[in-house]
Tab-separated table of N, CA and C and ligand atoms in Angstrom:
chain	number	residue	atom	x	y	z
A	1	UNK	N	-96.782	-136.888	-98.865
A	1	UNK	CA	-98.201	-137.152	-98.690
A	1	UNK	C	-98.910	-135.864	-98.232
A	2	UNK	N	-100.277	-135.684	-98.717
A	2	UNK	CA	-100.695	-134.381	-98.516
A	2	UNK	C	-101.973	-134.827	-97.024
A	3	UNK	N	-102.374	-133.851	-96.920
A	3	UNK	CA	-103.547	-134.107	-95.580
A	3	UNK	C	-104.316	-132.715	-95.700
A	4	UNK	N	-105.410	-133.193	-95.027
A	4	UNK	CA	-106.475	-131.565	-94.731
A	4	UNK	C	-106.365	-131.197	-93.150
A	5	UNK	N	-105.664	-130.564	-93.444
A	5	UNK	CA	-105.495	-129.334	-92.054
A	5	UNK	C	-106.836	-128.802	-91.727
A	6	UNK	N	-107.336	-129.505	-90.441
A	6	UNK	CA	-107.944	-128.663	-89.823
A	6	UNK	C	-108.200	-127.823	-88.630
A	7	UNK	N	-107.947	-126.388	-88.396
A	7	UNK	CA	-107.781	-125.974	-87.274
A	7	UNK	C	-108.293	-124.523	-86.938
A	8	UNK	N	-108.371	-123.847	-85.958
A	8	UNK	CA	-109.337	-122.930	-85.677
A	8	UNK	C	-108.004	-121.786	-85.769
A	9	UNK	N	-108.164	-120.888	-86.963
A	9	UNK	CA	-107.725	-119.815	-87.271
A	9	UNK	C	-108.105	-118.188	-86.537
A	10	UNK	N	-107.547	-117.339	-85.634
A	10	UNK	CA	-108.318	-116.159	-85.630
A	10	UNK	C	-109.666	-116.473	-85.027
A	11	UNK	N	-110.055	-117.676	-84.706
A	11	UNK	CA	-111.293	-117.963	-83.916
A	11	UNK	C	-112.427	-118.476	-85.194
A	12	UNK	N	-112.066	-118.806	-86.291
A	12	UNK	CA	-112.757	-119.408	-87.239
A	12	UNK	C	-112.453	-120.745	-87.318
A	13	UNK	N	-113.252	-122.082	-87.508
A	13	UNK	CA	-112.417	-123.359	-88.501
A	13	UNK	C	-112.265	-123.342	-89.420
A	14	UNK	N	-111.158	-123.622	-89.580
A	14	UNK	CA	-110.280	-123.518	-91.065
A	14	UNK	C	-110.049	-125.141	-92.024
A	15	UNK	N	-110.316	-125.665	-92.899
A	15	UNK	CA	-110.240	-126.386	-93.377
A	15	UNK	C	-109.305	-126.341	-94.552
A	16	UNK	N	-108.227	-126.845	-94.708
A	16	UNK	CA	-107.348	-126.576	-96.000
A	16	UNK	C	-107.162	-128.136	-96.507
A	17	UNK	N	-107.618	-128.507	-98.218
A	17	UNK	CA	-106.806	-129.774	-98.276
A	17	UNK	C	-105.649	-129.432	-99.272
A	18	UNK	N	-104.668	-130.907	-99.557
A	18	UNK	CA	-103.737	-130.511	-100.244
A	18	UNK	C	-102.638	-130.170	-99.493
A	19	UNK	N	-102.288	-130.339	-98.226
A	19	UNK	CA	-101.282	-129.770	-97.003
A	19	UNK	C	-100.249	-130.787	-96.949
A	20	UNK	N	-99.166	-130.106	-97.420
A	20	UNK	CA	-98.308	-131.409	-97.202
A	20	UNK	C	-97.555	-131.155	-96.007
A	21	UNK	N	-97.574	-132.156	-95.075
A	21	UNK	CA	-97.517	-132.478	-93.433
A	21	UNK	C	-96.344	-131.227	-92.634
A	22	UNK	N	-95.078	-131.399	-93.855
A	22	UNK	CA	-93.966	-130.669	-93.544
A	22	UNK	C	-94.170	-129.178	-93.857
A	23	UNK	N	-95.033	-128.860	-95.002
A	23	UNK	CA	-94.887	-127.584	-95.028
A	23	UNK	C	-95.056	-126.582	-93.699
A	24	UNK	N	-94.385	-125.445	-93.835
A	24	UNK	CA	-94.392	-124.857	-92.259
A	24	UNK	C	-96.173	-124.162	-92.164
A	25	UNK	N	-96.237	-124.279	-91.309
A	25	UNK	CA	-97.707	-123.374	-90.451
A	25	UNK	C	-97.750	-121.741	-91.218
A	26	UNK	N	-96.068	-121.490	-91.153
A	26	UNK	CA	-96.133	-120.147	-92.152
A	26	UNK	C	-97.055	-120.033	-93.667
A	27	UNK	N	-96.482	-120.685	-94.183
A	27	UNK	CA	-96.917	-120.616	-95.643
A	27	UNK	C	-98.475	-121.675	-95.677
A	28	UNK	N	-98.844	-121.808	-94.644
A	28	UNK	CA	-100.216	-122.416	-94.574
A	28	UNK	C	-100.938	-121.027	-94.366
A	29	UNK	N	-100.776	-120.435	-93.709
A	29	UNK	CA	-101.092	-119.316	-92.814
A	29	UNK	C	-101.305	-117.954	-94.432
A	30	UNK	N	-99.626	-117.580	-94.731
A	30	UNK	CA	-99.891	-116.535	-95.538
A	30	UNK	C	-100.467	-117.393	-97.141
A	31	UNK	N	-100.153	-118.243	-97.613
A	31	UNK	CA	-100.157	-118.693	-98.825
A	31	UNK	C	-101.930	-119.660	-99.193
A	32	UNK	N	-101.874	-120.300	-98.155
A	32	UNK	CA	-103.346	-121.422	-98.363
A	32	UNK	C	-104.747	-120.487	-97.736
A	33	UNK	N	-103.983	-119.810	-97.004
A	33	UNK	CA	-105.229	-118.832	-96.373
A	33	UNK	C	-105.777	-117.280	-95.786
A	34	UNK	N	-104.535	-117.242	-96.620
A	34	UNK	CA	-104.829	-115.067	-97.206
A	34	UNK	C	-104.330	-114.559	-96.478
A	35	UNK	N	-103.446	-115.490	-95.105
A	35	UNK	CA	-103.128	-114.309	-93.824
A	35	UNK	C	-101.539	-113.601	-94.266
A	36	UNK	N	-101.609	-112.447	-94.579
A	36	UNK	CA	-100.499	-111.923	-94.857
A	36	UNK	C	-99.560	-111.336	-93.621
A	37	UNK	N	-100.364	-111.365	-92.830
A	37	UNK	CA	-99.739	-110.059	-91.660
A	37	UNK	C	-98.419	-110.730	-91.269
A	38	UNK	N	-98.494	-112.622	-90.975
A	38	UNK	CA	-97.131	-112.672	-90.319
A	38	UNK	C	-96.117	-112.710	-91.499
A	39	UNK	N	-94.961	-112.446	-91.292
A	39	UNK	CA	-94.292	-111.820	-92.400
A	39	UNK	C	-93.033	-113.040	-92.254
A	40	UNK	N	-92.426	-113.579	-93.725
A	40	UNK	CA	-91.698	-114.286	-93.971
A	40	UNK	C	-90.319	-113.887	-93.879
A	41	UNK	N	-89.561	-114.108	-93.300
A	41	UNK	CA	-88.170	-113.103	-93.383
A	41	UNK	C	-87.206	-114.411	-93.507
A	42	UNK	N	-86.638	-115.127	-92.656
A	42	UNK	CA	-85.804	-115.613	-92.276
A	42	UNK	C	-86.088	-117.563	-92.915
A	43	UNK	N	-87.365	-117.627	-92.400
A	43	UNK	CA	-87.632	-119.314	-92.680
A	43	UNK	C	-86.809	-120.135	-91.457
A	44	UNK	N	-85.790	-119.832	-90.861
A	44	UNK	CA	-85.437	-120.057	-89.656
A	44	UNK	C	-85.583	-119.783	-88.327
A	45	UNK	N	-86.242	-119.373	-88.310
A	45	UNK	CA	-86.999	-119.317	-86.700
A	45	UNK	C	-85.741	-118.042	-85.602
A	46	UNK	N	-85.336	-117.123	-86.553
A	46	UNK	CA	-84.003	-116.338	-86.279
A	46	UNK	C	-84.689	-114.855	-86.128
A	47	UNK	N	-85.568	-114.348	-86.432
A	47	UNK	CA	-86.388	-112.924	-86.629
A	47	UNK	C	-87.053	-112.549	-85.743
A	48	UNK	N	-88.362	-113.499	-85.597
A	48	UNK	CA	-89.166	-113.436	-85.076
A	48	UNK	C	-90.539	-112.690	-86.126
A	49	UNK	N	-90.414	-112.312	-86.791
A	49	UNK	CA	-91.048	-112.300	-88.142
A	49	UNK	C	-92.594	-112.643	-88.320
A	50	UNK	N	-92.528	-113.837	-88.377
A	50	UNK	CA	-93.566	-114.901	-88.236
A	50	UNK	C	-94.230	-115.558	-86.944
A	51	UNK	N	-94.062	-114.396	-86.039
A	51	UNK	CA	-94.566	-115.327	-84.334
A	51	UNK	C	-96.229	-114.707	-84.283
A	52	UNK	N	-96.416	-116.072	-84.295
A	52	UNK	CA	-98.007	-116.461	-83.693
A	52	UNK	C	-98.724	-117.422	-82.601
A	53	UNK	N	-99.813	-116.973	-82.290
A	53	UNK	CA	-100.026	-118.079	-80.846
A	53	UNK	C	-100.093	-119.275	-81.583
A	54	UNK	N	-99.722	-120.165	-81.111
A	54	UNK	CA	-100.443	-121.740	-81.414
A	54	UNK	C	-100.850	-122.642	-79.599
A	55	UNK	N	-102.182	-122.620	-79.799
A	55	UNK	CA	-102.737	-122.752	-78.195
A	55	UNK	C	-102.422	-121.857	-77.169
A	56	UNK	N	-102.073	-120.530	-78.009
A	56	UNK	CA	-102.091	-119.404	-76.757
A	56	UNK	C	-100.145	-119.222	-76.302
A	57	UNK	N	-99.791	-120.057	-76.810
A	57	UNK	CA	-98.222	-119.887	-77.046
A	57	UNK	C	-97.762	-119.026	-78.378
A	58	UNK	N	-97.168	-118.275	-77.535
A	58	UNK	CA	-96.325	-117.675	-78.825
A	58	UNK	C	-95.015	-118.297	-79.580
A	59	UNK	N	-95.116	-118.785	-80.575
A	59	UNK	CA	-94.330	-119.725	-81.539
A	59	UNK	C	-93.601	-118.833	-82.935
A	60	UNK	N	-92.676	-119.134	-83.251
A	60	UNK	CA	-92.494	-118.820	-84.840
A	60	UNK	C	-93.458	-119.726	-85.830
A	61	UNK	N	-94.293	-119.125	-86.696
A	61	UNK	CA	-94.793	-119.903	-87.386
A	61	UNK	C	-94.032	-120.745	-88.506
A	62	UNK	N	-92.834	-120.345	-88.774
A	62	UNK	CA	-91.643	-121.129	-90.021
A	62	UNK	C	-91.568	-122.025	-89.066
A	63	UNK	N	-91.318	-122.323	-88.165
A	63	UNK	CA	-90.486	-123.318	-87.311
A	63	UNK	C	-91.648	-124.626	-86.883
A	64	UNK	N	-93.328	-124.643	-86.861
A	64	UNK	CA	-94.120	-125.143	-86.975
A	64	UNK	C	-94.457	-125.899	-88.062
A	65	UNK	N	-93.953	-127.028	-88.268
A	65	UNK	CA	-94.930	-127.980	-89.501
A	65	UNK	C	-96.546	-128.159	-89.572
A	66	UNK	N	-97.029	-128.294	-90.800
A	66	UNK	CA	-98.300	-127.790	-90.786
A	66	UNK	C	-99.206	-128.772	-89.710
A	67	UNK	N	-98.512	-129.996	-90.254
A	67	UNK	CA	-99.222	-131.118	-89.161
A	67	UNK	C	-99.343	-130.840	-87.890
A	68	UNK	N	-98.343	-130.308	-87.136
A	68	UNK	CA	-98.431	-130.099	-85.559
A	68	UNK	C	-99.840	-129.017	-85.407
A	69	UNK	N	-99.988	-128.659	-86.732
A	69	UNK	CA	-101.282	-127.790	-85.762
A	69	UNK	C	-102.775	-128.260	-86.431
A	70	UNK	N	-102.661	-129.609	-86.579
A	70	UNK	CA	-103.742	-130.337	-86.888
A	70	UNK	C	-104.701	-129.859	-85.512
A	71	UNK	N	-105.890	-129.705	-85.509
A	71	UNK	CA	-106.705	-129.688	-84.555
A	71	UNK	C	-106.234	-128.356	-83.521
A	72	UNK	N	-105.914	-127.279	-83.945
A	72	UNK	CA	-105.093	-126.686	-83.196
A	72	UNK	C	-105.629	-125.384	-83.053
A	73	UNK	N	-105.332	-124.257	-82.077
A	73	UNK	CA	-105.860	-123.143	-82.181
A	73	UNK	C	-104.885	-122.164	-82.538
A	74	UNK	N	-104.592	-121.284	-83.723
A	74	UNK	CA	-103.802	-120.556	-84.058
A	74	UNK	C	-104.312	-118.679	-83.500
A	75	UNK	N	-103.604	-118.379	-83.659
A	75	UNK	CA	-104.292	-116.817	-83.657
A	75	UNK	C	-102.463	-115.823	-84.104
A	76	UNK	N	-103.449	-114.989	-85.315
A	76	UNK	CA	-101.961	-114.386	-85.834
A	76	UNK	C	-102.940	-112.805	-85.575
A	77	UNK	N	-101.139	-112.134	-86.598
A	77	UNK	CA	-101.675	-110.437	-85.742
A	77	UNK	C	-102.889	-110.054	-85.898
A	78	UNK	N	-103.331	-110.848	-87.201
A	78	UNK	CA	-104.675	-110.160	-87.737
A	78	UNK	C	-105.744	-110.653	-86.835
A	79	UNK	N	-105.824	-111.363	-86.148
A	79	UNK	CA	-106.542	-112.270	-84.606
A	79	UNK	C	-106.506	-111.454	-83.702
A	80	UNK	N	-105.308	-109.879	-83.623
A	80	UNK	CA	-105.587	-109.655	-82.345
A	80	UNK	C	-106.361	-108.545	-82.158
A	81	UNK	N	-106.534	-107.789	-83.689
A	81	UNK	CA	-107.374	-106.991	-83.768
A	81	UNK	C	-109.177	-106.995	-83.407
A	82	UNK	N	-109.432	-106.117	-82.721
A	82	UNK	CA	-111.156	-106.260	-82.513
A	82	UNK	C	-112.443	-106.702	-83.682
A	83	UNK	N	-112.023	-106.139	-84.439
A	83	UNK	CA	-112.678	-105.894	-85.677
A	83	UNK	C	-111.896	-105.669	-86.420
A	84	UNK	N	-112.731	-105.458	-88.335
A	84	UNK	CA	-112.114	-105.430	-89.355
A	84	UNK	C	-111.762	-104.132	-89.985
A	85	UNK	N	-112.373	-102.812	-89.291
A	85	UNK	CA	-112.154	-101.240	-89.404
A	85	UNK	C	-110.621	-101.159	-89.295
A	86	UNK	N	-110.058	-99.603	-89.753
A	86	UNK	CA	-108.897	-99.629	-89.854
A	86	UNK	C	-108.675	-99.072	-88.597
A	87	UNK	N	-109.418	-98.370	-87.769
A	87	UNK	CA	-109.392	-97.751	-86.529
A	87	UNK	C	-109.426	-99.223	-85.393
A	88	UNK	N	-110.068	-100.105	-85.862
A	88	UNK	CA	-110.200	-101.214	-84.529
A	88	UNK	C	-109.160	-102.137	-84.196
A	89	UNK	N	-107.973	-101.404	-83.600
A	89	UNK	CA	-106.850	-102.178	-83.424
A	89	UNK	C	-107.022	-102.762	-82.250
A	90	UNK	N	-105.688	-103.276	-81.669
A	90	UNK	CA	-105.375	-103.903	-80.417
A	90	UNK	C	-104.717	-102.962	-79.909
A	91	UNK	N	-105.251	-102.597	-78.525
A	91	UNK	CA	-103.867	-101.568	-77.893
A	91	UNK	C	-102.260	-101.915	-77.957
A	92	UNK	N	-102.214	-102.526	-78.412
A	92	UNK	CA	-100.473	-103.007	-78.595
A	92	UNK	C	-100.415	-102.469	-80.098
A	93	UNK	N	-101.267	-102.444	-81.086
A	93	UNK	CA	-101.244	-102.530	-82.478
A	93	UNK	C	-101.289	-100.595	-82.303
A	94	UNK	N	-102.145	-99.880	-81.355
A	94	UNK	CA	-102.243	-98.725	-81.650
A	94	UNK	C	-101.170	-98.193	-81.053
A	95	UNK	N	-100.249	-98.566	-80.088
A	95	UNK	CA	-99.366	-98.230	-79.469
A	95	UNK	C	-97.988	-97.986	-80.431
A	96	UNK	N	-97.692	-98.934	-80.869
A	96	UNK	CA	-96.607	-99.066	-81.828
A	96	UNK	C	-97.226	-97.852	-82.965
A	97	UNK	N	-98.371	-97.813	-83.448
A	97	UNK	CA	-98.406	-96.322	-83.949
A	97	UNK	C	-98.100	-95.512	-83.749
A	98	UNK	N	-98.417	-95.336	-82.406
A	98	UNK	CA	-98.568	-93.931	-81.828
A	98	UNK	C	-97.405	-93.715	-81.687
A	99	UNK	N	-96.288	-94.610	-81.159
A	99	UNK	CA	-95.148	-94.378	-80.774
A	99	UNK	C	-94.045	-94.038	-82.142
A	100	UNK	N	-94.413	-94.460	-83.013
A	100	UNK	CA	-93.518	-94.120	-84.572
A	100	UNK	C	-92.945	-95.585	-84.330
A	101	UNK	N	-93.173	-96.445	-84.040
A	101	UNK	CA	-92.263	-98.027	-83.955
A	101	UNK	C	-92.461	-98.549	-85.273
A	102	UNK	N	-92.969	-97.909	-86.371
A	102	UNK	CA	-93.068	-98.735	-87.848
A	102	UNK	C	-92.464	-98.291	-89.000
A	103	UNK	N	-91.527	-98.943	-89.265
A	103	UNK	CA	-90.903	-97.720	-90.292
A	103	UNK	C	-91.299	-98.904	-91.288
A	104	UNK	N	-90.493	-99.663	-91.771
A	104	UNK	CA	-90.731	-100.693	-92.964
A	104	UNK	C	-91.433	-101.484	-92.960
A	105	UNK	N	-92.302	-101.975	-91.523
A	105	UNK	CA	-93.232	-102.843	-91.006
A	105	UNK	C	-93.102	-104.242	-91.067
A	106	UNK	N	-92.028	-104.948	-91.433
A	106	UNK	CA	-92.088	-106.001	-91.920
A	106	UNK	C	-91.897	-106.623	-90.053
A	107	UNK	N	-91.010	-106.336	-89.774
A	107	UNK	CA	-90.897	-106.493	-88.293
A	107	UNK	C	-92.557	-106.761	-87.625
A	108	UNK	N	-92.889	-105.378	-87.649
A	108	UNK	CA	-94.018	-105.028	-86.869
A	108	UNK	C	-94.417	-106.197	-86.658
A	109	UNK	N	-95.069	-107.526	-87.581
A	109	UNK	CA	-96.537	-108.170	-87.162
A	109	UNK	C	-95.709	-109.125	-86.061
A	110	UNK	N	-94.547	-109.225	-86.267
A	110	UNK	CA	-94.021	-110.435	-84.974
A	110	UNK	C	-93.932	-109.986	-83.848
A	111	UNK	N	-93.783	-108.194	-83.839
A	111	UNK	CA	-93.180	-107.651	-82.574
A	111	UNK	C	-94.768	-107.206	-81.536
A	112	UNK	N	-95.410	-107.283	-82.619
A	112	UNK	CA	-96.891	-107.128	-81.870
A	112	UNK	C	-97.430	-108.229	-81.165
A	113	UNK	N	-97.051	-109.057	-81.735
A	113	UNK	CA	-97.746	-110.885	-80.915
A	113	UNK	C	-96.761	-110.503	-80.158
A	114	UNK	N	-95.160	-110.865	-80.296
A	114	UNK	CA	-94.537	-110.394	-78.699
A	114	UNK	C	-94.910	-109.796	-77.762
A	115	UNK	N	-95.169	-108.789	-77.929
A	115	UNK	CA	-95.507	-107.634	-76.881
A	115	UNK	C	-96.872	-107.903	-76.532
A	116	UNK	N	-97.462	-108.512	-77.148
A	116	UNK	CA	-98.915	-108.343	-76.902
A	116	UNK	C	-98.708	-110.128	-75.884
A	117	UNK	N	-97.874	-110.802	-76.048
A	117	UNK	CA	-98.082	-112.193	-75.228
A	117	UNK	C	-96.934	-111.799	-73.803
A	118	UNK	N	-96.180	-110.583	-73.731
A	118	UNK	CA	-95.684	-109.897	-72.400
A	118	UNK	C	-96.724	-109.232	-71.966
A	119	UNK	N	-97.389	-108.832	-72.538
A	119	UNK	CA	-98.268	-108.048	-71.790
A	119	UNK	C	-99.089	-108.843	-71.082
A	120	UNK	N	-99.478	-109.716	-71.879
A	120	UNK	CA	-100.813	-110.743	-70.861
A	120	UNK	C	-100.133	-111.315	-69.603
A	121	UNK	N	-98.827	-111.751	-69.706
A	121	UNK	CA	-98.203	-112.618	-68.928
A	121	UNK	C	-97.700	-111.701	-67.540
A	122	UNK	N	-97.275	-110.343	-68.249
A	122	UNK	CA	-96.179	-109.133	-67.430
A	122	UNK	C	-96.930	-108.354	-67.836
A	123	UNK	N	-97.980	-107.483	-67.416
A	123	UNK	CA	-99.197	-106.313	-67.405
A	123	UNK	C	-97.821	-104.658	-67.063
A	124	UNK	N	-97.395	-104.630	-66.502
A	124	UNK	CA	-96.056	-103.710	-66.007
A	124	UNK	C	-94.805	-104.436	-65.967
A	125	UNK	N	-94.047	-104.611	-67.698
A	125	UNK	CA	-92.959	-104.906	-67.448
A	125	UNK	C	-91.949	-103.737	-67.293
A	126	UNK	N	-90.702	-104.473	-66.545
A	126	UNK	CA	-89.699	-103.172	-66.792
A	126	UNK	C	-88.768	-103.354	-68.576
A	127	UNK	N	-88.018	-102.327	-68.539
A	127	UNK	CA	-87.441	-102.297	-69.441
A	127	UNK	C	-86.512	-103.362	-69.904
A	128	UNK	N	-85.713	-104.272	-68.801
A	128	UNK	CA	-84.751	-105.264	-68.885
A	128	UNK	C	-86.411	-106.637	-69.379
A	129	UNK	N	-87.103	-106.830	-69.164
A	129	UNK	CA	-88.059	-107.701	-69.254
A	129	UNK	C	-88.815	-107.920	-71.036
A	130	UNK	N	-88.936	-106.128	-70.910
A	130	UNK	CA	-89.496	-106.193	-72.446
A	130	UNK	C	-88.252	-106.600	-73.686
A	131	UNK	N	-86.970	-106.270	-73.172
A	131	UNK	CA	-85.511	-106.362	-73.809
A	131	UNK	C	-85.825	-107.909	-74.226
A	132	UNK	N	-85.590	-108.750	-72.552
A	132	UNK	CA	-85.724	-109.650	-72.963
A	132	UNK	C	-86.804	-110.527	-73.742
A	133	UNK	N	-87.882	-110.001	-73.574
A	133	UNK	CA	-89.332	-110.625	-74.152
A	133	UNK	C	-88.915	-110.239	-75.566
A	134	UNK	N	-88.198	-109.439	-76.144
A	134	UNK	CA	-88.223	-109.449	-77.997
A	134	UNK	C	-86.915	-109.337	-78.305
A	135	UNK	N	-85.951	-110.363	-77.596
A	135	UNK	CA	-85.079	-110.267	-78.418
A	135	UNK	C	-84.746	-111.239	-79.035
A	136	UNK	N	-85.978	-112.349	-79.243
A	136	UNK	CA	-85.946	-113.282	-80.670
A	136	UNK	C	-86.487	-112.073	-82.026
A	137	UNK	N	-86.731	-111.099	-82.064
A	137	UNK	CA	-87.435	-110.229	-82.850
A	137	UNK	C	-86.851	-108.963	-83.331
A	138	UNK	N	-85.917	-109.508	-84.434
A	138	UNK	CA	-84.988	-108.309	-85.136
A	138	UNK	C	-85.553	-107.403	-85.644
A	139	UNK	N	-84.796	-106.136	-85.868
A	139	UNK	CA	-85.796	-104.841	-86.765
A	139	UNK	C	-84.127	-104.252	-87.216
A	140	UNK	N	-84.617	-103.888	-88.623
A	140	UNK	CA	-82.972	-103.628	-89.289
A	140	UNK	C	-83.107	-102.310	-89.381
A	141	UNK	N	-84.643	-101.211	-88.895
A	141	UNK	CA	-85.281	-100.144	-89.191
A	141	UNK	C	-84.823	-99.259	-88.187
A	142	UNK	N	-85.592	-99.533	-86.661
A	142	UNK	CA	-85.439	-98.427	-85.834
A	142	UNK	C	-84.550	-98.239	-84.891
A	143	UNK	N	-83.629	-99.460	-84.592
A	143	UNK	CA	-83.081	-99.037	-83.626
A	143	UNK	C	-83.341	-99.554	-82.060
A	144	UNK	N	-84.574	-100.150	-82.291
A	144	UNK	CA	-85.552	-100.801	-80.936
A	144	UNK	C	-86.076	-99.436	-80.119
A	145	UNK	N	-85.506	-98.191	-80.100
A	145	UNK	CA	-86.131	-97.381	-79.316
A	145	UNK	C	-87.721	-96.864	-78.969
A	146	UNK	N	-87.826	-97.067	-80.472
A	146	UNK	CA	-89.220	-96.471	-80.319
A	146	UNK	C	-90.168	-97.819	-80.314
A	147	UNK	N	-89.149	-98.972	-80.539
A	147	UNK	CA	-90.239	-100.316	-80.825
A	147	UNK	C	-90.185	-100.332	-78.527
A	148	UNK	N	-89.557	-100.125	-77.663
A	148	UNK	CA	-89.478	-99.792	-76.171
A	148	UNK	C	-90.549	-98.567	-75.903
A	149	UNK	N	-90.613	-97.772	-76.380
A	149	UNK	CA	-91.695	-96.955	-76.307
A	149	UNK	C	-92.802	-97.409	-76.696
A	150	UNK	N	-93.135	-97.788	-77.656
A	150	UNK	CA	-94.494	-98.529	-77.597
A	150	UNK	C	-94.876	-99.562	-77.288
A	151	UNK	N	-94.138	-100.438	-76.474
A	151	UNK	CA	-94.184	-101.568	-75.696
A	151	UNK	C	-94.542	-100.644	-74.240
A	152	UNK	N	-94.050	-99.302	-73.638
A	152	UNK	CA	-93.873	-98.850	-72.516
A	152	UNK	C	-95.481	-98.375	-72.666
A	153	UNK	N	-96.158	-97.543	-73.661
A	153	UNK	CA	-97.263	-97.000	-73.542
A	153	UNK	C	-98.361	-98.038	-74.286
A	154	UNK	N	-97.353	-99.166	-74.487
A	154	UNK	CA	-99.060	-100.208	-74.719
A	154	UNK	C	-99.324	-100.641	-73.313
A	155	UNK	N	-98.212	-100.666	-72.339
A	155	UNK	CA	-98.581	-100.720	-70.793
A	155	UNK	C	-99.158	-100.129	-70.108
A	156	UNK	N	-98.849	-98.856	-70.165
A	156	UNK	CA	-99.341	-97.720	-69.613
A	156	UNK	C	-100.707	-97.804	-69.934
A	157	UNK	N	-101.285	-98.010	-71.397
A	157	UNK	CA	-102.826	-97.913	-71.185
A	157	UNK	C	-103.401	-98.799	-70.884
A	158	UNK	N	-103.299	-100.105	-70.982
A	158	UNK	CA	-103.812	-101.677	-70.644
A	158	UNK	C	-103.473	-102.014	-69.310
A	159	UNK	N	-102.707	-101.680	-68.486
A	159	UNK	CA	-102.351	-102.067	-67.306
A	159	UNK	C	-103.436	-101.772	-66.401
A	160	UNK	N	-104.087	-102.520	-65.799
A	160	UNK	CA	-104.932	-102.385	-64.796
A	160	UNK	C	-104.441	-101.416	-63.517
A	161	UNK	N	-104.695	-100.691	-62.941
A	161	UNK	CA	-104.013	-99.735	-61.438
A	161	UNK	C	-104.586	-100.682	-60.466
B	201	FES	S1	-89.446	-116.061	-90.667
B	201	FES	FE1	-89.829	-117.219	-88.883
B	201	FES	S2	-88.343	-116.558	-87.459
B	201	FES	FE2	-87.846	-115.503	-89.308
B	202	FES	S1	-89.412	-101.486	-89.091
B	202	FES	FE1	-88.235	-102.328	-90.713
B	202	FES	S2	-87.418	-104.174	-89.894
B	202	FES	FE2	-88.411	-103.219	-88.241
């Protein structure tokens, strides 16, 4: 049975019909409504790939049926940006630049909602904290070093003194 999803995307309402209940929040997200950023890897909730807020929680979006976010507030990477310029990132989004944390990017859009939902929670985490805050969030690219470095200097500039 299909249904119309309706729910507040990125801070827009979103109306989709044609939703069938089970399909995941993922493929609602990249497929019914243009959002490409969270990235499909796994479909099992094993990557971290696909993590987006749903009510300000950070969730895998594969692991979400579309129904649960009937009436719901989503926000994906492309949500955390200021604006639509290529310069108007999120300090977590410019950090991982700056730091070289992107090699194949496919990682990137999950590891940015991570870091970016430690940061709100843990403003100065230590290193054992950020470890643990992404290690639902594989990268087959760097190594995690430099993805720790730009978790360390998205702190450094956002952290209140
Ligand atoms: S695609 Fe969702 S956790 Fe991998
Ligand atoms: S940069 Fe390629 S998987 Fe992380």
């Amino acid at each position: 049975m299909t249904m119309r999803l309706t729910c507040t995307v990125n801070g827009q309402r979103r109306e989709v019909d044609g939703v069938w209940e089970g399909e995941s929040l993922l493929f609602v997200l990249r497929e019914r409504m243009s959002l490409p950023g969270s990235k499909n890897a796994c479909e099992q909730g094993e990557c971290g790939s696909c993590t987006v807020y749903l009510d300000g929680v950070a969730v895998c979006a594969c692991l979400v049926a579309a129904g649960q976010a009937q009436g719901r507030e989503v926000v994906t990477v492309e949500g955390l940006a200021p604006g639509d310029g290529p310069e108007d990132l999120d300090p977590v989004q410019r950090a991982f630049l700056d730091a070289g944390a992107v090699q194949c990017g496919f990682c990137t859009p999950g590891l940015v909602v991570a870091a970016h939902d430690l940061l709100r929670r843990s403003p100065r985490p230590g290193d054992p904290e950020i470890r643990e805050a992404l290690a639902g969030n594989l990268c087959r690219c760097t190594g995690y070093q430099k993805i720790l470095d730009a978790v360390r200097l998205a702190a450094e500039r956002t952290a209140v003194s």
